[in-house]
């Protein structure tokens, strides 16, 4: 066998930050992308107006561990299920989906039911997001990838 | 090591290939074993390196080349390299923003890579990812690298044809290209050619090429492009593709082609050797209590830095 990786025992973590749908407000997505990169993760950023199918295809090509969706348009009850479906169609349900944006509390149970892992509310600090990555996402990644 | 994943990659299974790329990037031993058995099945893809000044439109040029190669029915793999922050170890990989119109095309596979502390502009995993794209059956593999100086020599080592992109209006900054980058160019591109100063940029480049004298390099073409127009009227991207093909035909199958293949192989092996040695040295330093313990002694002038380094490297 070859030498094992010794420098860093931890697996890298790769996250796709995407903006599906039609709204053009990408400041939040960019702030989150920057915060995740500053916390030491590799962040793939795709820009505005991604279709759910584009999000899924990109996630597969980039082999990301998680997808963060920023949705400000109010279409979260359409877009989250569509992304989950697109991932399922590619047998990629193992990719963790989280999100943020303008999402009323009443809608959270619905999103949870379809498998969205975590929703960050407006005003959530970037520290909170990084804590979720370390506390919740990283154990999943390490269990899955070995 | 022959595994199920090796078979799937050879059959063109993109998900399997994508996973293998990640494991190689993370230096997972099993993935390296798998690459060993895949390697004999690589060498068919044609690798084009793309580099240039920051903001010169490298991703846009790559996007237009993807469109052109797709039009020709070729399958295209892309490796887009962005820098890892030396402070956080993280990276924002945004090159594919300009290429997302190809996201749903099954004949296009775009992979972003972070440099992860590799010294050259190329990620230390770039060679590996290119090999996997090659084994997956992609006909053209475009490697886009961080647009900074000297380190871009790495592009040439990995590519069959290297294109270097600049833009008008850099003034004397175009001289920055001279320090190393010009030497690796097989095709020079002046992008954003609808801007003022394009003639001067072409003239400056021509002059710099002339200064280099009449070696094989005299055949370097300078192509003007407006890549934002895609394949539209006046974009120049078809001329660029023709220049890449002309460069390929000049050496394909000949002595120059064999020399480049040897250079590429030597660079790949050299990279792995350096990587492994650095890894062993890092492990040795940890065993000896880390660099801090040594640093204290050297800072206090109790030991000189060469003796300290030689102690660490002894019998490595």
Short mmCIF file of N, CA, C and O in Angstrom, two decimals, chain A residues 49-126:
data_model
loop_
_atom_site.label_atom_id
_atom_site.label_comp_id
_atom_site.label_asym_id
_atom_site.label_seq_id
_atom_site.Cartn_x
_atom_site.Cartn_y
_atom_site.Cartn_z
N UNK A 49 -29.56 32.10 -10.76
CA UNK A 49 -30.49 31.51 -11.73
C UNK A 49 -30.18 30.07 -12.11
O UNK A 49 -30.21 29.70 -13.28
N UNK A 50 -29.87 29.26 -11.13
CA UNK A 50 -29.62 27.84 -11.41
C UNK A 50 -30.94 27.06 -11.36
O UNK A 50 -31.74 27.27 -10.46
N UNK A 51 -31.13 26.17 -12.31
CA UNK A 51 -32.29 25.29 -12.21
C UNK A 51 -31.95 24.16 -11.24
O UNK A 51 -30.77 23.88 -11.00
N UNK A 52 -32.97 23.52 -10.66
CA UNK A 52 -32.70 22.39 -9.75
C UNK A 52 -31.84 21.32 -10.42
O UNK A 52 -30.96 20.74 -9.78
N UNK A 53 -32.05 21.08 -11.70
CA UNK A 53 -31.27 20.07 -12.42
C UNK A 53 -29.80 20.50 -12.53
O UNK A 53 -28.89 19.67 -12.42
N UNK A 54 -29.58 21.80 -12.75
CA UNK A 54 -28.20 22.30 -12.81
C UNK A 54 -27.52 22.14 -11.45
O UNK A 54 -26.34 21.78 -11.37
N UNK A 55 -28.27 22.41 -10.39
CA UNK A 55 -27.71 22.28 -9.04
C UNK A 55 -27.28 20.83 -8.80
O UNK A 55 -26.15 20.56 -8.34
N UNK A 56 -28.15 19.88 -9.17
CA UNK A 56 -27.84 18.47 -8.94
C UNK A 56 -26.64 18.03 -9.80
O UNK A 56 -25.73 17.35 -9.32
N UNK A 57 -26.64 18.43 -11.07
CA UNK A 57 -25.55 18.03 -11.97
C UNK A 57 -24.22 18.60 -11.47
O UNK A 57 -23.19 17.91 -11.46
N UNK A 58 -24.25 19.86 -11.02
CA UNK A 58 -23.03 20.48 -10.52
C UNK A 58 -22.54 19.77 -9.26
O UNK A 58 -21.35 19.51 -9.10
N UNK A 59 -23.48 19.42 -8.38
CA UNK A 59 -23.11 18.74 -7.13
C UNK A 59 -22.42 17.41 -7.43
O UNK A 59 -21.45 17.04 -6.76
N UNK A 60 -22.89 16.71 -8.46
CA UNK A 60 -22.27 15.43 -8.81
C UNK A 60 -20.89 15.63 -9.41
O UNK A 60 -19.95 14.91 -9.08
N UNK A 61 -20.77 16.59 -10.34
CA UNK A 61 -19.46 16.81 -10.98
C UNK A 61 -18.42 17.27 -9.96
O UNK A 61 -17.25 16.94 -10.07
N UNK A 62 -18.87 18.04 -8.97
CA UNK A 62 -17.93 18.58 -8.00
C UNK A 62 -17.77 17.66 -6.78
O UNK A 62 -16.95 17.93 -5.91
N UNK A 63 -18.56 16.61 -6.73
CA UNK A 63 -18.56 15.67 -5.60
C UNK A 63 -18.58 16.40 -4.25
O UNK A 63 -17.71 16.20 -3.40
N UNK A 64 -19.58 17.26 -4.08
CA UNK A 64 -19.68 18.01 -2.83
C UNK A 64 -20.38 17.17 -1.76
O UNK A 64 -21.10 16.22 -2.07
N UNK A 65 -20.15 17.54 -0.50
CA UNK A 65 -20.79 16.85 0.61
C UNK A 65 -22.14 17.46 0.94
O UNK A 65 -23.00 16.80 1.50
N UNK A 66 -22.27 18.73 0.62
CA UNK A 66 -23.51 19.43 0.97
C UNK A 66 -23.81 20.51 -0.05
O UNK A 66 -22.91 21.01 -0.73
N UNK A 67 -25.11 20.84 -0.13
CA UNK A 67 -25.56 21.92 -1.00
C UNK A 67 -26.28 22.94 -0.15
O UNK A 67 -27.22 22.59 0.57
N UNK A 68 -25.83 24.19 -0.21
CA UNK A 68 -26.52 25.26 0.49
C UNK A 68 -27.29 26.10 -0.52
O UNK A 68 -26.71 26.62 -1.46
N UNK A 69 -28.61 26.19 -0.33
CA UNK A 69 -29.44 26.94 -1.27
C UNK A 69 -29.89 28.24 -0.63
O UNK A 69 -30.37 28.23 0.50
N UNK A 70 -29.75 29.32 -1.34
CA UNK A 70 -30.23 30.60 -0.86
C UNK A 70 -31.44 31.00 -1.69
O UNK A 70 -31.34 31.13 -2.91
N UNK A 71 -32.57 31.15 -1.01
CA UNK A 71 -33.81 31.44 -1.75
C UNK A 71 -34.54 32.62 -1.12
O UNK A 71 -35.00 32.55 0.01
N UNK A 72 -34.61 33.70 -1.87
CA UNK A 72 -35.23 34.93 -1.37
C UNK A 72 -36.56 35.20 -2.05
O UNK A 72 -37.21 36.20 -1.77
N UNK A 73 -36.93 34.36 -2.99
CA UNK A 73 -38.05 34.69 -3.86
C UNK A 73 -39.39 34.24 -3.30
O UNK A 73 -40.44 34.56 -3.85
N UNK A 74 -39.37 33.47 -2.20
CA UNK A 74 -40.61 32.91 -1.69
C UNK A 74 -40.97 31.59 -2.34
O UNK A 74 -41.99 30.99 -2.00
N UNK A 75 -40.15 31.14 -3.27
CA UNK A 75 -40.45 29.90 -3.99
C UNK A 75 -39.82 28.67 -3.34
O UNK A 75 -39.66 27.64 -3.99
N UNK A 76 -39.47 28.79 -2.03
CA UNK A 76 -38.75 27.69 -1.39
C UNK A 76 -39.54 26.39 -1.37
O UNK A 76 -38.96 25.32 -1.43
N UNK A 77 -40.88 26.49 -1.30
CA UNK A 77 -41.66 25.24 -1.24
C UNK A 77 -41.72 24.55 -2.60
O UNK A 77 -42.14 23.41 -2.71
N UNK A 78 -41.31 25.24 -3.64
CA UNK A 78 -41.19 24.63 -4.96
C UNK A 78 -39.75 24.18 -5.21
O UNK A 78 -39.50 23.07 -5.67
N UNK A 79 -38.81 25.09 -4.88
CA UNK A 79 -37.43 24.85 -5.28
C UNK A 79 -36.74 23.76 -4.44
O UNK A 79 -36.02 22.93 -4.99
N UNK A 80 -36.95 23.77 -3.12
CA UNK A 80 -36.31 22.72 -2.30
C UNK A 80 -36.76 21.31 -2.74
O UNK A 80 -35.91 20.45 -2.99
N UNK A 81 -38.10 21.09 -2.87
CA UNK A 81 -38.51 19.75 -3.33
C UNK A 81 -37.94 19.42 -4.71
O UNK A 81 -37.56 18.28 -4.97
N UNK A 82 -37.86 20.42 -5.59
CA UNK A 82 -37.35 20.15 -6.94
C UNK A 82 -35.88 19.74 -6.90
O UNK A 82 -35.46 18.83 -7.63
N UNK A 83 -35.10 20.40 -6.03
CA UNK A 83 -33.69 20.02 -5.91
C UNK A 83 -33.58 18.61 -5.31
O UNK A 83 -32.78 17.79 -5.79
N UNK A 84 -34.40 18.33 -4.28
CA UNK A 84 -34.36 16.99 -3.67
C UNK A 84 -34.70 15.92 -4.71
O UNK A 84 -34.07 14.87 -4.77
N UNK A 85 -35.70 16.20 -5.55
CA UNK A 85 -36.09 15.26 -6.60
C UNK A 85 -34.96 15.06 -7.61
O UNK A 85 -34.67 13.94 -8.03
N UNK A 86 -34.35 16.17 -7.99
CA UNK A 86 -33.26 16.10 -8.99
C UNK A 86 -32.10 15.27 -8.43
O UNK A 86 -31.47 14.51 -9.17
N UNK A 87 -31.83 15.40 -7.14
CA UNK A 87 -30.76 14.61 -6.53
C UNK A 87 -31.14 13.13 -6.51
O UNK A 87 -30.33 12.25 -6.80
N UNK A 88 -32.41 12.87 -6.16
CA UNK A 88 -32.89 11.50 -6.10
C UNK A 88 -32.77 10.85 -7.49
O UNK A 88 -32.36 9.70 -7.61
N UNK A 89 -33.11 11.62 -8.51
CA UNK A 89 -33.05 11.10 -9.89
C UNK A 89 -31.62 10.67 -10.26
O UNK A 89 -31.42 9.86 -11.15
N UNK A 90 -30.64 11.24 -9.57
CA UNK A 90 -29.23 10.91 -9.84
C UNK A 90 -28.69 9.94 -8.77
O UNK A 90 -27.48 9.77 -8.68
N UNK A 91 -29.56 9.39 -7.96
CA UNK A 91 -29.17 8.53 -6.82
C UNK A 91 -28.16 9.25 -5.91
O UNK A 91 -27.20 8.65 -5.45
N UNK A 92 -28.41 10.52 -5.67
CA UNK A 92 -27.47 11.31 -4.87
C UNK A 92 -28.15 11.88 -3.64
O UNK A 92 -27.85 12.99 -3.20
N UNK A 93 -29.07 11.10 -3.04
CA UNK A 93 -29.78 11.58 -1.86
C UNK A 93 -28.85 11.75 -0.68
O UNK A 93 -29.19 12.37 0.32
N UNK A 94 -27.66 11.14 -0.78
CA UNK A 94 -26.72 11.23 0.35
C UNK A 94 -26.11 12.62 0.49
O UNK A 94 -25.51 12.92 1.51
N UNK A 95 -26.24 13.46 -0.50
CA UNK A 95 -25.73 14.82 -0.38
C UNK A 95 -26.67 15.63 0.52
O UNK A 95 -27.88 15.66 0.30
N UNK A 96 -26.08 16.23 1.57
CA UNK A 96 -26.87 16.96 2.56
C UNK A 96 -27.32 18.31 1.98
O UNK A 96 -26.52 19.03 1.39
N UNK A 97 -28.60 18.62 2.14
CA UNK A 97 -29.12 19.90 1.63
C UNK A 97 -29.49 20.80 2.81
O UNK A 97 -30.16 20.37 3.74
N UNK A 98 -28.98 22.03 2.75
CA UNK A 98 -29.37 23.02 3.75
C UNK A 98 -29.70 24.31 3.02
O UNK A 98 -29.58 24.39 1.79
N UNK A 99 -30.16 25.30 3.78
CA UNK A 99 -30.54 26.51 3.07
C UNK A 99 -30.79 27.68 3.98
O UNK A 99 -30.69 27.59 5.20
N UNK A 100 -31.09 28.78 3.32
CA UNK A 100 -31.40 29.99 4.04
C UNK A 100 -32.14 30.93 3.12
O UNK A 100 -32.33 30.64 1.94
N UNK A 101 -32.54 32.05 3.68
CA UNK A 101 -33.28 33.01 2.87
C UNK A 101 -34.50 33.45 3.65
O UNK A 101 -34.54 33.36 4.87
N UNK A 102 -35.49 33.90 2.91
CA UNK A 102 -36.69 34.36 3.58
C UNK A 102 -37.69 33.21 3.60
O UNK A 102 -38.38 32.94 2.63
N UNK A 103 -37.69 32.50 4.73
CA UNK A 103 -38.50 31.29 4.84
C UNK A 103 -39.28 31.34 6.16
O UNK A 103 -38.68 31.35 7.24
N UNK A 104 -40.60 31.41 6.07
CA UNK A 104 -41.41 31.51 7.29
C UNK A 104 -41.31 30.24 8.15
O UNK A 104 -41.18 29.14 7.59
N UNK A 105 -41.39 30.42 9.47
CA UNK A 105 -41.32 29.28 10.40
C UNK A 105 -42.32 28.18 10.06
O UNK A 105 -42.02 27.00 10.19
N UNK A 106 -43.51 28.60 9.61
CA UNK A 106 -44.57 27.63 9.31
C UNK A 106 -44.16 26.62 8.25
O UNK A 106 -44.69 25.52 8.20
N UNK A 107 -43.24 27.01 7.41
CA UNK A 107 -42.84 26.13 6.30
C UNK A 107 -41.73 25.16 6.69
O UNK A 107 -41.42 24.23 5.94
N UNK A 108 -41.11 25.39 7.85
CA UNK A 108 -39.96 24.56 8.22
C UNK A 108 -40.29 23.06 8.32
O UNK A 108 -39.53 22.24 7.79
N UNK A 109 -41.43 22.69 8.97
CA UNK A 109 -41.74 21.25 9.05
C UNK A 109 -41.85 20.60 7.66
O UNK A 109 -41.39 19.49 7.46
N UNK A 110 -42.45 21.33 6.73
CA UNK A 110 -42.62 20.78 5.38
C UNK A 110 -41.25 20.49 4.75
O UNK A 110 -41.05 19.45 4.10
N UNK A 111 -40.35 21.42 4.94
CA UNK A 111 -39.01 21.23 4.34
C UNK A 111 -38.28 20.08 5.02
O UNK A 111 -37.57 19.31 4.37
N UNK A 112 -38.49 19.98 6.33
CA UNK A 112 -37.85 18.90 7.08
C UNK A 112 -38.36 17.53 6.59
O UNK A 112 -37.59 16.59 6.43
N UNK A 113 -39.66 17.46 6.34
CA UNK A 113 -40.27 16.21 5.88
C UNK A 113 -39.64 15.71 4.58
O UNK A 113 -39.45 14.51 4.41
N UNK A 114 -39.32 16.62 3.70
CA UNK A 114 -38.76 16.17 2.41
C UNK A 114 -37.25 15.95 2.50
O UNK A 114 -36.60 15.62 1.51
N UNK A 115 -36.68 16.16 3.70
CA UNK A 115 -35.27 15.78 3.87
C UNK A 115 -34.28 16.93 3.87
O UNK A 115 -33.07 16.70 3.87
N UNK A 116 -34.78 18.18 3.91
CA UNK A 116 -33.85 19.30 4.03
C UNK A 116 -33.26 19.26 5.44
O UNK A 116 -34.00 19.19 6.42
N UNK A 117 -31.95 19.28 5.54
CA UNK A 117 -31.29 19.02 6.82
C UNK A 117 -31.40 20.19 7.79
O UNK A 117 -31.58 20.02 8.99
N UNK A 118 -31.25 21.40 7.26
CA UNK A 118 -31.18 22.56 8.16
C UNK A 118 -31.54 23.83 7.39
O UNK A 118 -31.10 24.01 6.25
N UNK A 119 -32.33 24.67 8.04
CA UNK A 119 -32.64 25.99 7.47
C UNK A 119 -32.12 27.06 8.41
O UNK A 119 -32.41 27.03 9.62
N UNK A 120 -31.33 27.96 7.89
CA UNK A 120 -30.86 29.09 8.69
C UNK A 120 -31.76 30.28 8.44
O UNK A 120 -32.04 30.63 7.29
N UNK A 121 -32.22 30.88 9.53
CA UNK A 121 -33.15 32.00 9.40
C UNK A 121 -32.39 33.29 9.07
O UNK A 121 -31.19 33.38 9.34
N UNK A 122 -33.12 34.26 8.54
CA UNK A 122 -32.48 35.56 8.31
C UNK A 122 -31.88 36.05 9.63
O UNK A 122 -32.51 35.91 10.68
N UNK A 123 -30.66 36.53 9.58
CA UNK A 123 -30.03 37.00 10.81
C UNK A 123 -29.16 35.95 11.46
O UNK A 123 -28.47 36.23 12.44
N UNK A 124 -29.20 34.71 10.93
CA UNK A 124 -28.31 33.68 11.47
C UNK A 124 -26.87 34.13 11.23
O UNK A 124 -26.54 34.67 10.19
N UNK A 125 -26.02 33.92 12.26
CA UNK A 125 -24.64 34.36 12.10
C UNK A 125 -23.88 33.31 11.30
O UNK A 125 -24.25 32.13 11.25
N UNK A 126 -22.80 33.76 10.67
CA UNK A 126 -21.99 32.80 9.92
C UNK A 126 -21.35 31.80 10.88
O UNK A 126 -21.11 30.66 10.51
#
